[in-house]
Tab-separated table of C-alpha atoms in Angstrom:
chain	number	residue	atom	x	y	z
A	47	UNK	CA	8.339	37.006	37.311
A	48	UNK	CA	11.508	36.120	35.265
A	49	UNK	CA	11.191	37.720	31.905
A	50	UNK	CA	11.226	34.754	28.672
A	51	UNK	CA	14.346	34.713	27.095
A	52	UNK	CA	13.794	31.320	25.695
A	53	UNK	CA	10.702	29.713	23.639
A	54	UNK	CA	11.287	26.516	26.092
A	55	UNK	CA	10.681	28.561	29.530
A	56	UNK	CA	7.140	28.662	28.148
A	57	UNK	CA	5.139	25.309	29.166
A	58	UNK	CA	2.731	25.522	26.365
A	59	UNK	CA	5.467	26.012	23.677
A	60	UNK	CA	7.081	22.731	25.369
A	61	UNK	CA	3.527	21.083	24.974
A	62	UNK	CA	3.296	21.919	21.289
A	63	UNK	CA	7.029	20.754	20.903
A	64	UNK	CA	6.353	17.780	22.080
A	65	UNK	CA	3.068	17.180	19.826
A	66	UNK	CA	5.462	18.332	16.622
A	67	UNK	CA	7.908	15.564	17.615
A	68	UNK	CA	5.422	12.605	18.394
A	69	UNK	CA	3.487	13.514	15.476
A	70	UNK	CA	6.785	13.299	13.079
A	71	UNK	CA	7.633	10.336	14.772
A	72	UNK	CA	4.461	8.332	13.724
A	73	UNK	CA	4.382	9.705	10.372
A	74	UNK	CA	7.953	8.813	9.505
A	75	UNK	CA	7.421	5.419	11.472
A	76	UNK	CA	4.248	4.938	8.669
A	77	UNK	CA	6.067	6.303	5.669
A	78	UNK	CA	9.142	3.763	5.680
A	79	UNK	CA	6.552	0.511	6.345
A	80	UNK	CA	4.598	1.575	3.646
A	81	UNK	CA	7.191	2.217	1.353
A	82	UNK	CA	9.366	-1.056	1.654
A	83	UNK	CA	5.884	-3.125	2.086
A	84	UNK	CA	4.826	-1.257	-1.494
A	85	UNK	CA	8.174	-2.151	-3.493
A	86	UNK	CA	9.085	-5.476	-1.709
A	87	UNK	CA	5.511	-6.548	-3.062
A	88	UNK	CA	5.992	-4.963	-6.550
A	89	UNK	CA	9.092	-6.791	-7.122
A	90	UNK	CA	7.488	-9.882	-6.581
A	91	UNK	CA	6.285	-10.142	-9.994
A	92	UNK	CA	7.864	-6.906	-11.466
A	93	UNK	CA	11.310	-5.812	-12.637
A	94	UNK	CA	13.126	-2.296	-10.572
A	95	UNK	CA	11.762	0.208	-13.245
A	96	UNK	CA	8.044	-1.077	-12.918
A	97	UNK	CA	8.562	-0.978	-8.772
A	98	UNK	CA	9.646	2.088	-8.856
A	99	UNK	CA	6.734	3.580	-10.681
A	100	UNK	CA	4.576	1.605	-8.378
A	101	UNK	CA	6.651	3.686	-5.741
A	102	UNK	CA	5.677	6.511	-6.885
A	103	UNK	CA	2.100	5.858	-6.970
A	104	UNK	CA	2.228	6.993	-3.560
A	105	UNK	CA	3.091	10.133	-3.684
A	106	UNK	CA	0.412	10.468	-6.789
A	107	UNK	CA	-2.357	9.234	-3.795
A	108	UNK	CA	-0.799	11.696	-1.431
A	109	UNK	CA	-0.769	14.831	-3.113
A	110	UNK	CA	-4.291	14.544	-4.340
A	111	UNK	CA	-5.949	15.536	-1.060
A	112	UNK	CA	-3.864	18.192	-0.737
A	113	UNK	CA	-4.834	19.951	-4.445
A	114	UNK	CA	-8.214	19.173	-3.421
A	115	UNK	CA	-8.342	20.638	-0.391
A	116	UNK	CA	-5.971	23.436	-0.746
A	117	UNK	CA	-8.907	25.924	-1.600
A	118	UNK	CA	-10.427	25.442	2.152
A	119	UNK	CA	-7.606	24.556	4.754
A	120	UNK	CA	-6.610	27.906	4.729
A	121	UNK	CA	-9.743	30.227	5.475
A	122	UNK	CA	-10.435	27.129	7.839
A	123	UNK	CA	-7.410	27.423	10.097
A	124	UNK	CA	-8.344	31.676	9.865
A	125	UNK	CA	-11.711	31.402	11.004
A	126	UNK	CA	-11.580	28.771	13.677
A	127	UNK	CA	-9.702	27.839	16.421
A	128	UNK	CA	-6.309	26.666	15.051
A	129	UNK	CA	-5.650	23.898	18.466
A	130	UNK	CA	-9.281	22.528	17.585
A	131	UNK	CA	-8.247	22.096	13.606
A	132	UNK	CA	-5.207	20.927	14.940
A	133	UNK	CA	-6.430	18.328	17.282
A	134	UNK	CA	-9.590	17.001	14.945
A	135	UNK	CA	-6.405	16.172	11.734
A	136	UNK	CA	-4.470	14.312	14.537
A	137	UNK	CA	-7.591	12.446	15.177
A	138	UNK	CA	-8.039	11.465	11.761
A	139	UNK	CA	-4.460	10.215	11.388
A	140	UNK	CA	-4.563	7.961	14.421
A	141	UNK	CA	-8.041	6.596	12.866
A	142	UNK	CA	-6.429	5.750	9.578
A	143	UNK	CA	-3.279	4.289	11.131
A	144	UNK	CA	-5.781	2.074	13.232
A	145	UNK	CA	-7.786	0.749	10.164
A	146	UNK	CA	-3.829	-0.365	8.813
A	147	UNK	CA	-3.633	-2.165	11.985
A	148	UNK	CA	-7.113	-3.887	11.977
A	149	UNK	CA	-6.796	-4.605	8.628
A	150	UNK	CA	-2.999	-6.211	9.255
A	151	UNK	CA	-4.171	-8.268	12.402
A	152	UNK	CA	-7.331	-9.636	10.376
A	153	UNK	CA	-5.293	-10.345	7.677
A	154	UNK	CA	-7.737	-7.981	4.926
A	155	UNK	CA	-4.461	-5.746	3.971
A	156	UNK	CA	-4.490	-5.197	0.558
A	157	UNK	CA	-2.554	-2.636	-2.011
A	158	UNK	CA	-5.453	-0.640	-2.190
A	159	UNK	CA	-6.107	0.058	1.183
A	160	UNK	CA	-2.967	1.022	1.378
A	161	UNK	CA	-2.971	3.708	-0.719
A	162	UNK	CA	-6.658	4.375	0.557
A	163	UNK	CA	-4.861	5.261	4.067
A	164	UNK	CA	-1.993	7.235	2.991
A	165	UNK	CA	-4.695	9.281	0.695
A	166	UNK	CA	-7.012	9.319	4.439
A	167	UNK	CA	-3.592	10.622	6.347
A	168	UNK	CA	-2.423	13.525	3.075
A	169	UNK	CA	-6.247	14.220	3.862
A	170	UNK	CA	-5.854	15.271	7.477
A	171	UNK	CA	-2.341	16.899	7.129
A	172	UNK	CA	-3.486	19.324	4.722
A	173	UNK	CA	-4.821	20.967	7.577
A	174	UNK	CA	-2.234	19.774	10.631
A	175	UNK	CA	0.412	21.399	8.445
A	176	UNK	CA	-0.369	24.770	8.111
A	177	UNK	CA	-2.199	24.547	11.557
A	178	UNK	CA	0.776	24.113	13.241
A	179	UNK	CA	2.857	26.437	11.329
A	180	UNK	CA	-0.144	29.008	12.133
A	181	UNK	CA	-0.318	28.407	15.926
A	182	UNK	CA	3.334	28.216	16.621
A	183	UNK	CA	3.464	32.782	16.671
A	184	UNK	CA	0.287	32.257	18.483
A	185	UNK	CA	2.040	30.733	21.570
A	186	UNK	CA	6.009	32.086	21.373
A	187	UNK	CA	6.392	36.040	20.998
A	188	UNK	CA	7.392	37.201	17.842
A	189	UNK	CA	11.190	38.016	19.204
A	190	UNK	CA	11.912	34.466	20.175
A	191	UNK	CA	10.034	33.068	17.161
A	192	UNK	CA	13.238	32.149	14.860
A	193	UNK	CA	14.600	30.177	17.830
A	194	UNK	CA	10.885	28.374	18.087
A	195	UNK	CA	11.434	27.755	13.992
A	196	UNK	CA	15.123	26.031	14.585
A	197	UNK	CA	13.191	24.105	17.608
A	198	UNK	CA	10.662	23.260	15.544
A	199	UNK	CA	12.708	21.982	12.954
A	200	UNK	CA	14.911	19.836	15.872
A	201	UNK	CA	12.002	18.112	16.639
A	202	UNK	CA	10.965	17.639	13.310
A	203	UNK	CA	14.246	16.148	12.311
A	204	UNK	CA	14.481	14.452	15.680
A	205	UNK	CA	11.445	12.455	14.529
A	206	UNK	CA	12.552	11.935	10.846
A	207	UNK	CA	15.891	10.298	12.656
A	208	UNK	CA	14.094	7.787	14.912
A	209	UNK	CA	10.923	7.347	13.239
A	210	UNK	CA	12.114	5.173	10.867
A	211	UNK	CA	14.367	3.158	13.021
A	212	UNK	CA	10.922	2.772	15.278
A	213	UNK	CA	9.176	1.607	12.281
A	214	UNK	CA	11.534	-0.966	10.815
A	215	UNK	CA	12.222	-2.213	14.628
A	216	UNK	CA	8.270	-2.704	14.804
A	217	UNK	CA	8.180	-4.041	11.320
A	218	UNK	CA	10.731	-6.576	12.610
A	219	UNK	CA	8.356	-8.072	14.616
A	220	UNK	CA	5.289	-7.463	12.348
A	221	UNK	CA	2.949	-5.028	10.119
A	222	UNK	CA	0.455	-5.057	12.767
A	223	UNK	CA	3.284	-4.215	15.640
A	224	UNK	CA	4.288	-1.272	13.064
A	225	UNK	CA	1.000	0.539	12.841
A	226	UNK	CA	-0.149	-0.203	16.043
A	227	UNK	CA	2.470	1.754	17.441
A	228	UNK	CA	2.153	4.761	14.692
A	229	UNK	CA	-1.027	4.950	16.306
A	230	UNK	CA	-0.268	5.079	19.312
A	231	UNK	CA	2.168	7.619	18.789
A	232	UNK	CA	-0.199	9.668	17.109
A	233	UNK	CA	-2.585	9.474	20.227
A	234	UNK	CA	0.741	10.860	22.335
A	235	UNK	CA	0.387	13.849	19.837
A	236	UNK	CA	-2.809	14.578	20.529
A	237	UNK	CA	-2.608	14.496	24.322
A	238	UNK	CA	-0.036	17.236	24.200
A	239	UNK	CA	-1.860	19.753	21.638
A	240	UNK	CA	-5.569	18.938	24.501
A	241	UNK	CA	-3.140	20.532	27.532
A	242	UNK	CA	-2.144	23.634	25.578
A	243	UNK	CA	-3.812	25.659	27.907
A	244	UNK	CA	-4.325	28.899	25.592
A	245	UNK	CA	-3.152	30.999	22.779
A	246	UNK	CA	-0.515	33.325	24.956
A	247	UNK	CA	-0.829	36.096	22.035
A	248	UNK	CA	-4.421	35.581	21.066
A	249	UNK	CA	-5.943	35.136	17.615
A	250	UNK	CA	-6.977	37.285	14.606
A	251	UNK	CA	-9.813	35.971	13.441
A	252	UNK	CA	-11.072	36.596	9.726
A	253	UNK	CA	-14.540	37.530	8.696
A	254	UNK	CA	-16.228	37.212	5.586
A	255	UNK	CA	-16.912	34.167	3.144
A	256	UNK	CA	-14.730	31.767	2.577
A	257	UNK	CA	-14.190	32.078	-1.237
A	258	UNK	CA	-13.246	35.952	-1.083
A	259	UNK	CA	-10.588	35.909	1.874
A	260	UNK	CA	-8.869	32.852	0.216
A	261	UNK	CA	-8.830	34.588	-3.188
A	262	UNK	CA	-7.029	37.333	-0.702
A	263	UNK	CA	-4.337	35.289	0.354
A	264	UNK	CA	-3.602	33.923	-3.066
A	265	UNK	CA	-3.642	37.602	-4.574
A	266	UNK	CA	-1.224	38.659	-1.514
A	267	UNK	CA	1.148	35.667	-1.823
A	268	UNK	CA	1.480	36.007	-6.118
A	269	UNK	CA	1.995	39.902	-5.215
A	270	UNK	CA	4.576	39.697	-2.816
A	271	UNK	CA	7.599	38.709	-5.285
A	272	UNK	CA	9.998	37.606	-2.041
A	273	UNK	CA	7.448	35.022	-0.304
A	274	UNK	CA	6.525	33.499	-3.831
A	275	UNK	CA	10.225	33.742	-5.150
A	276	UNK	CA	10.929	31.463	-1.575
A	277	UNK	CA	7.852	29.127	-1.634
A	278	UNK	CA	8.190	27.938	-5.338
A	279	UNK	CA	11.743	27.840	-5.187
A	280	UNK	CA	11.394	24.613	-2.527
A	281	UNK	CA	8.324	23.207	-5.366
A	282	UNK	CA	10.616	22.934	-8.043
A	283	UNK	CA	14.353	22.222	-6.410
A	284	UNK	CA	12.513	19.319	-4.700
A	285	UNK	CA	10.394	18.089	-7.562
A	286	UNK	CA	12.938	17.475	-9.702
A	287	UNK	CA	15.755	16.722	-7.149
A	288	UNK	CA	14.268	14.927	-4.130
A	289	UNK	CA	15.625	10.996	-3.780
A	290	UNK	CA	13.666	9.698	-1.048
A	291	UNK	CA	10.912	8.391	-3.426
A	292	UNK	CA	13.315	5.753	-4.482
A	293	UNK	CA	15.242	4.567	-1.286
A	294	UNK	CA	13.620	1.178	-1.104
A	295	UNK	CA	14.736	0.710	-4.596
A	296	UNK	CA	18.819	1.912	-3.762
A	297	UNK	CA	18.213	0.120	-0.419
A	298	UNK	CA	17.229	-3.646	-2.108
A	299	UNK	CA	18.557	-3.385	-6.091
A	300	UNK	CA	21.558	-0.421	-5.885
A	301	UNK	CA	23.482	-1.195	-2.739
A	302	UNK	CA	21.903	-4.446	-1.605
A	303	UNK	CA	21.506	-2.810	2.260
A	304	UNK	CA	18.017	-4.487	2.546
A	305	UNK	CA	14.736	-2.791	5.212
A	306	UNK	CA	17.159	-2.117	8.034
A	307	UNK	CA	19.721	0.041	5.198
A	308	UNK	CA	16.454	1.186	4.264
A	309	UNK	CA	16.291	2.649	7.882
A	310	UNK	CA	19.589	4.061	8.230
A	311	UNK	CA	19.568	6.032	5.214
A	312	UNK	CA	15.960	7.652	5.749
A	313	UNK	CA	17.302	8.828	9.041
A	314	UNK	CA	20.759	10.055	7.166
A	315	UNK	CA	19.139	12.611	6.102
A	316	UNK	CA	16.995	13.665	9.017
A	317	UNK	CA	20.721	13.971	11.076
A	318	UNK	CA	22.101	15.932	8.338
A	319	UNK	CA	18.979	18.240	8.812
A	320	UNK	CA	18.965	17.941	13.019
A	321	UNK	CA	22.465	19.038	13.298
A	322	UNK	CA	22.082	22.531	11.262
A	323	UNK	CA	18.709	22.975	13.010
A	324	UNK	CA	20.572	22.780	16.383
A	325	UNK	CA	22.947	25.358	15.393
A	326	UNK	CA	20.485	27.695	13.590
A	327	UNK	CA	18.576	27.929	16.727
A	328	UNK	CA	21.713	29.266	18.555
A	329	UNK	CA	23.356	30.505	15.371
A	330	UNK	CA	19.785	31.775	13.473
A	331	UNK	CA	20.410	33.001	9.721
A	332	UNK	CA	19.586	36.506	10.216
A	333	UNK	CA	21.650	38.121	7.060
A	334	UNK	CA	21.958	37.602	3.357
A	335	UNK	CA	19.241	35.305	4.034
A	336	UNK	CA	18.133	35.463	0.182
A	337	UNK	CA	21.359	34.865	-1.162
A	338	UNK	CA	21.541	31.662	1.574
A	339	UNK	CA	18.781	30.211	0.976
A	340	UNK	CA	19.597	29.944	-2.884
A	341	UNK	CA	23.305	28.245	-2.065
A	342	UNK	CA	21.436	26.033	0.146
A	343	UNK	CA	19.325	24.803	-2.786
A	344	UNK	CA	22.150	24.433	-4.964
A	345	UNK	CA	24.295	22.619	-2.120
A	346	UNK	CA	20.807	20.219	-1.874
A	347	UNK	CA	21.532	19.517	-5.635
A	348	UNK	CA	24.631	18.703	-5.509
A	349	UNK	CA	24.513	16.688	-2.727
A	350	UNK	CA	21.797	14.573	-4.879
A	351	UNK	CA	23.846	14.093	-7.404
A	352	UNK	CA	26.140	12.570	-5.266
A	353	UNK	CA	24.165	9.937	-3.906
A	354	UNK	CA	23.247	8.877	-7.311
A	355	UNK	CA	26.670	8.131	-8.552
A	356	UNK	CA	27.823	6.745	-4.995
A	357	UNK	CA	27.793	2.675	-4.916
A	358	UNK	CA	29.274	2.893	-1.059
A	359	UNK	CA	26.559	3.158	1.593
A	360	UNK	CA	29.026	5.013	4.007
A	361	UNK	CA	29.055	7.550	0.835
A	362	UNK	CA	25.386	7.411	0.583
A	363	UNK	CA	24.482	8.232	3.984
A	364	UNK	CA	27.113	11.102	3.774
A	365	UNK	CA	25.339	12.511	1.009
A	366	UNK	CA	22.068	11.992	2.443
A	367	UNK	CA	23.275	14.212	5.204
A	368	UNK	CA	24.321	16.329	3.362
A	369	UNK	CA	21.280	16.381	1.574
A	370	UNK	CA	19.094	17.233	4.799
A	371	UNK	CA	21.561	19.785	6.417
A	372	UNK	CA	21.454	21.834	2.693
A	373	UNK	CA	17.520	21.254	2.790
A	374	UNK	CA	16.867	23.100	6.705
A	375	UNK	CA	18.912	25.731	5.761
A	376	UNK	CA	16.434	26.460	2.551
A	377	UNK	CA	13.272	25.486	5.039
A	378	UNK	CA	14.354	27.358	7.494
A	379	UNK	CA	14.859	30.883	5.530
A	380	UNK	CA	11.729	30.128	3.954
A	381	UNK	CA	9.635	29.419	7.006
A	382	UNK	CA	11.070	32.633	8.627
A	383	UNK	CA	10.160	34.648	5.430
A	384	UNK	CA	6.523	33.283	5.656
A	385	UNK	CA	6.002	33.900	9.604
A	386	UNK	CA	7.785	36.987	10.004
A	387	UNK	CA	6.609	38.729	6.582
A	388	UNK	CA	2.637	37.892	7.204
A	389	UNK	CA	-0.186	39.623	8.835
A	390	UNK	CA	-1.461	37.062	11.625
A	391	UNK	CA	-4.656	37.608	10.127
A	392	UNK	CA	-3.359	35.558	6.550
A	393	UNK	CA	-0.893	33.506	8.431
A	394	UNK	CA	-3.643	30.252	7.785
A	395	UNK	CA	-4.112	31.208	4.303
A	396	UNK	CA	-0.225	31.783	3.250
A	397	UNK	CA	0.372	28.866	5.403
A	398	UNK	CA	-2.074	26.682	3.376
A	399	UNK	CA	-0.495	27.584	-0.070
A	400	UNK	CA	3.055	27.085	1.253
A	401	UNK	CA	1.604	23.597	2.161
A	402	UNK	CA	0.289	22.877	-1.084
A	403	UNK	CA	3.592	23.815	-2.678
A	404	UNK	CA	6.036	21.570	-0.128
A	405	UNK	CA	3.479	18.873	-0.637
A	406	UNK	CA	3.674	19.575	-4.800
A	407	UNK	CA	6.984	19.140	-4.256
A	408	UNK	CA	7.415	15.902	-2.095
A	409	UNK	CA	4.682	13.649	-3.407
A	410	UNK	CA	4.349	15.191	-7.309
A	411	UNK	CA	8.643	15.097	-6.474
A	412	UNK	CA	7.919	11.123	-6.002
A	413	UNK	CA	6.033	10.985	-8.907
A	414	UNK	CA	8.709	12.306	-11.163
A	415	UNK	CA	11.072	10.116	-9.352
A	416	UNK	CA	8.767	6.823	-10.224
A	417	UNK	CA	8.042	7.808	-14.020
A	418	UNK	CA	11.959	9.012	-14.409
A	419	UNK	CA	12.693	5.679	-12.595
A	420	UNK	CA	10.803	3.604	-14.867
A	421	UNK	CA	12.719	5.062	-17.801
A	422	UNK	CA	16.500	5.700	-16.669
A	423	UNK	CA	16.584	3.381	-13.785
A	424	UNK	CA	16.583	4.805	-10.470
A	425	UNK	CA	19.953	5.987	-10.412
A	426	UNK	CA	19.514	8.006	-13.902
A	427	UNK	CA	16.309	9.128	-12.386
A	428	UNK	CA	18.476	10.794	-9.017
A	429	UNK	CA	21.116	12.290	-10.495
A	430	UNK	CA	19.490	13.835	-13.535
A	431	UNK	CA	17.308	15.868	-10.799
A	432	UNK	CA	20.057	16.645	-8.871
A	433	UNK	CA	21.371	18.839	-11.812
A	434	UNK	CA	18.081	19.875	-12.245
A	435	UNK	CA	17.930	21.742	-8.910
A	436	UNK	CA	21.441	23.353	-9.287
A	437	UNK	CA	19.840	24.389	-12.071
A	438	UNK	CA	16.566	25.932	-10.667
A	439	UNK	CA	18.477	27.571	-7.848
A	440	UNK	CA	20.741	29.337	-10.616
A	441	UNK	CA	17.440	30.205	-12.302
A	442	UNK	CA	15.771	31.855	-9.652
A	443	UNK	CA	18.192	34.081	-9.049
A	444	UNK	CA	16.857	35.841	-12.238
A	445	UNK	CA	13.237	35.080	-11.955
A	446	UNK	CA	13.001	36.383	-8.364
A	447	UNK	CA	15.835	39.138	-7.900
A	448	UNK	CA	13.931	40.161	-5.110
A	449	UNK	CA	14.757	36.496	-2.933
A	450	UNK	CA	18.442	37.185	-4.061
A	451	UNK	CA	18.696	40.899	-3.223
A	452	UNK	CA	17.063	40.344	0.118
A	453	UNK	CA	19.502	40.699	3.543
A	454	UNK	CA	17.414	40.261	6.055
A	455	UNK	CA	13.482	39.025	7.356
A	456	UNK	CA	11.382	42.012	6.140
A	457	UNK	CA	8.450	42.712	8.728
A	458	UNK	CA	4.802	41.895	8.264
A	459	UNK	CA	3.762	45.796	8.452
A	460	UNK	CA	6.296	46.838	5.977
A	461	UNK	CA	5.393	44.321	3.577
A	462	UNK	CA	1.557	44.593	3.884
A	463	UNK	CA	2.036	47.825	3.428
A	464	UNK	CA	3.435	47.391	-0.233
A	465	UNK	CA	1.209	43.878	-1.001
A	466	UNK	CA	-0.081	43.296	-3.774
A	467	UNK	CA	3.191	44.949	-5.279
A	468	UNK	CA	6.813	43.812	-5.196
A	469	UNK	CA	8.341	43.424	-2.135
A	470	UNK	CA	11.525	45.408	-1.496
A	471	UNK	CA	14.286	43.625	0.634
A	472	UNK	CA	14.590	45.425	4.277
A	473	UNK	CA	18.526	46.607	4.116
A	474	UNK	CA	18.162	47.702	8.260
A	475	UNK	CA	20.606	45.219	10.588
C-alpha cells in the first residue's frame, strides 16, 4: 500500500470535505435570504439607522443559543461519538430550513419565525461547529493535519463564494425556491458525514460528570496564555471590526447595488479568503506564526476601514477581499494553535469555547454593527471598528506576549505538560 502523503488520498477525509462544503453552502445560501428579506422589510416603514438595528437583531437571536449552550456542547462532543453529534445538528438544520420553506409556500412567514429559525439553526451549530473541528484529527494524521486545516478552510470559503450567489439565484425565483434548496443542501451534508466509514485514529473518550471535565477545559484554556491570547484575539478584532452585519444596508442605501450586489460582495470576501487558503495549504504558515497572526488582524482592520470610506463597488469588493484573505490567515494560525496544542481528550471542550468566542464575535459583532449603525449611520458604524481592530491587534501584543513571542505550533504534550501555567513558545524549526 502507497503510504498518505496527502489528506485527499484518504476517502473518508474526502467524505467529510465534502459535508464541510455542502453544509457552508446551505448556510451561506440561508444567511444572505434572510438578511436582505429582514432589511428590505424594515425599510418599508423605517429609515437606514432603524433597519440596521433591526439587522442586527439577528445576530442578537443567533448568539443566544450559543451562550446557552456553551456549558454542554463541549463535554457532549468528548463523551459521545463526534459523527453521531455531528449528523443529529445537521438534522436539525435541514428541519428548520424546511419549516422556512413550509411556512413560505403556505404563505404563514412572518418576522418572528424568522428569527425563531435562525435561533433553531445557532441552536444546532453550537454543536456542528466544534464537532467538526473535533473529528477532523480524528480522520487525517496529525502530520498532514495543517494541509486538512487549509482544505478545510477551501471548502469553507468555497461555500461562502457560491452560497450566496445560490441563494440570491433561488431568491430570484422565490423565498420558497431559496429554502427549499438550503435544505436540500443540508440533506447532501448529511449523506456524506452517514458514509464516513470510521474514525481512522480512534477516539479518546472522557469520563466523569459533565460539570467537572468542562470546568477542566475552561481552567486549561484561561491557563494556557498562547491558546487564549489567539481565541480572544478573533472575539474582539471581529466584534468591533466585522462589516458583514450591514451589507444589505451598503448594498440598497450606500452604493445602490441592490440583492444581486448584495451577492457579489458577500462572496468578495469568501474569494479573498479561498485564495490564501489555497496557498496556505501548499504554502502552510509554519513560522513566526504569533507575530502573523497579529499583522493579519491588523491588515483585517485596515482593510475595514477601507470599505467604509469606499463609494465604488469595484473598491468595495477589493476591500472585501481583502478583508477575507487578512481574516484566514488569523483563522488559520488560530485553528492550528487549537488542534495541534490540545490533548485529543479536550479537543471537544477547547473546541466548544473557541466556538462560543467566533460566534461572540460574529453575531454580538452584528449587534454592535446594528446599535453603532443606528447612531453613526452604517458607514460611521464600519469604519470606526475598523480602527478599532488595528487597535486590538496592537493591544494584544502586550496583553498576550506569549501569542507575539511564539515561532512556531507548540505540541499538545509540551503544552499539557505546563497547563494550567503560561505557555512558553516552542523556538525548535
Amino acid at each position: 500500500m502507497n503510504p498518505v502523503t496527502h489528506p485527499l488520498q484518504m476517502s473518508d477525509y474526502r467524505r467529510f470535505a465534502s459535508a464541510r462544503l455542502l453544509g457552508v453552502l446551505g448556510n451561506n445560501a440561508l444567511v444572505i435570504v434572510l438578511g436582505w428579506a429582514v432589511y428590505s422589510e424594515a425599510r418599508e416603514t423605517m429609515g437606514i439607522e432603524a433597519a440596521s438595528l433591526r439587522l442586527g437583531l439577528i445576530g442578537a437571536v443567533q448568539f443566544l443559543p450559543f451562550l446557552l449552550l456553551s456549558p454542554i456542547t463541549g463535554v457532549v462532543i468528548d463523551r459521545f461519538d463526534r459523527r453521531d453529534v455531528v449528523r443529529l445538528s445537521l438534522i436539525a438544520q435541514i428541519a428548520c430550513a424546511g419549516v422556512l420553506a413550509a411556512a413560505s409556500l403556505s404563505g404563514t412567514m412572518t418576522l418572528y419565525l424568522l428569527y425563531a429559525m435562525a435561533a433553531g439553526t445557532a441552536a444546532a451549530r453550537a454543536f456542528y461547529m466544534p464537532g467538526m473541528g473535533a473529528l477532523g484529527p480524528l480522520i487525517v494524521p496529525r502530520e498532514h493535519l495543517p494541509k486538512a486545516i487549509a482544505i478545510n478552510s477551501i471548502a469553507g470559503r468555497t461555500g461562502g463564494i457560491l452560497g450566496p450567489v445560490i441563494g440570491g439565484y433561488a431568491y430570484a425565483i422565490s423565498p420558497a425556491a431559496a429554502y427549499l434548496v438550503t435544505t436540500g443542501l443540508l440533506g447532501l451534508a448529511l449523506l456524506c458525514q452517514l458514509l464516513i466509514r470510521a474514525q481512522a485514529r480512534g477516539q479518546n473518550r472522557a469520563v466523569g460528570n459533565a460539570w467537572p471535565l468542562l470546568k477542566e477545559g475552561m481552567v486549561y484554556v484561561r491557563g494556557n496564555r498562547l491558546l487564549l491570547g489567539a481565541i480572544s484575539l478573533d472575539l474582539f478584532a471581529v466584534l468591533f471590526g466585522g462589516a458583514t452585519a450591514l451589507l444589505p444596508a451598503f448594498a440598497r442605501d450606500v452604493l445602490h447595488v441592490g440583492a444581486e450586489g448584495l451577492g457579489h460582495m458577500r462572496s468578495a470576501t469568501a474569494v479573498g479568503a479561498l485564495a490564501t487558503a489555497a496557498l496556505m495549504s501548499w504554502r502552510p504558515v509554519r513560522r513566526n506564526v504569533g507575530p502573523v497572526m497579529l499583522w493579519a488582524v491588523a491588515a483585517f482592520g485596515l482593510a475595514t476601514v477601507g470599505f467604509g470610506l469606499s463609494r465604488s463597488f469595484a473598491l468595495s469588493l477589493v476591500c472585501l477581499a481583502a478583508v477575507g484573505a487578512a481574516d484566514m490567515v488569523s483563522v488559520y494560525v488560530r485553528q492550528s494553535l487549537i488542534q495541534l496544542a490540545t490533548p485529543d481528550e479536550k479537543r471537544g471542550r477547547v473546541g466548544a469555547i473557541s466556538t462560543l468566542f467566533v460566534s461572540a464575535s460574529n453575531e454580538l459583532g452584528e449587534v454592535e454593527s446594528g446599535l453603532l449603525g443606528a447612531v453613526l449611520g452604517p458607514v460611521g458604524a464600519v469604519v470606526l471598528g475598523g480602527i478599532g481592530s488595528i487597535m486590538i491587534a496592537g493591544a494584544w501584543t502586550r496583553l498576550f506576549p506569549q501569542l507575539a513571542a511564539v515561532k512556531t505550533y507548540p505540541e499538545a504534550d509540551a503544552v499539557e505538560e505546563k497547563a494550567p501555567g503560561p505557555v512558553t513558545a516552542n523556538k525548535s524549526a
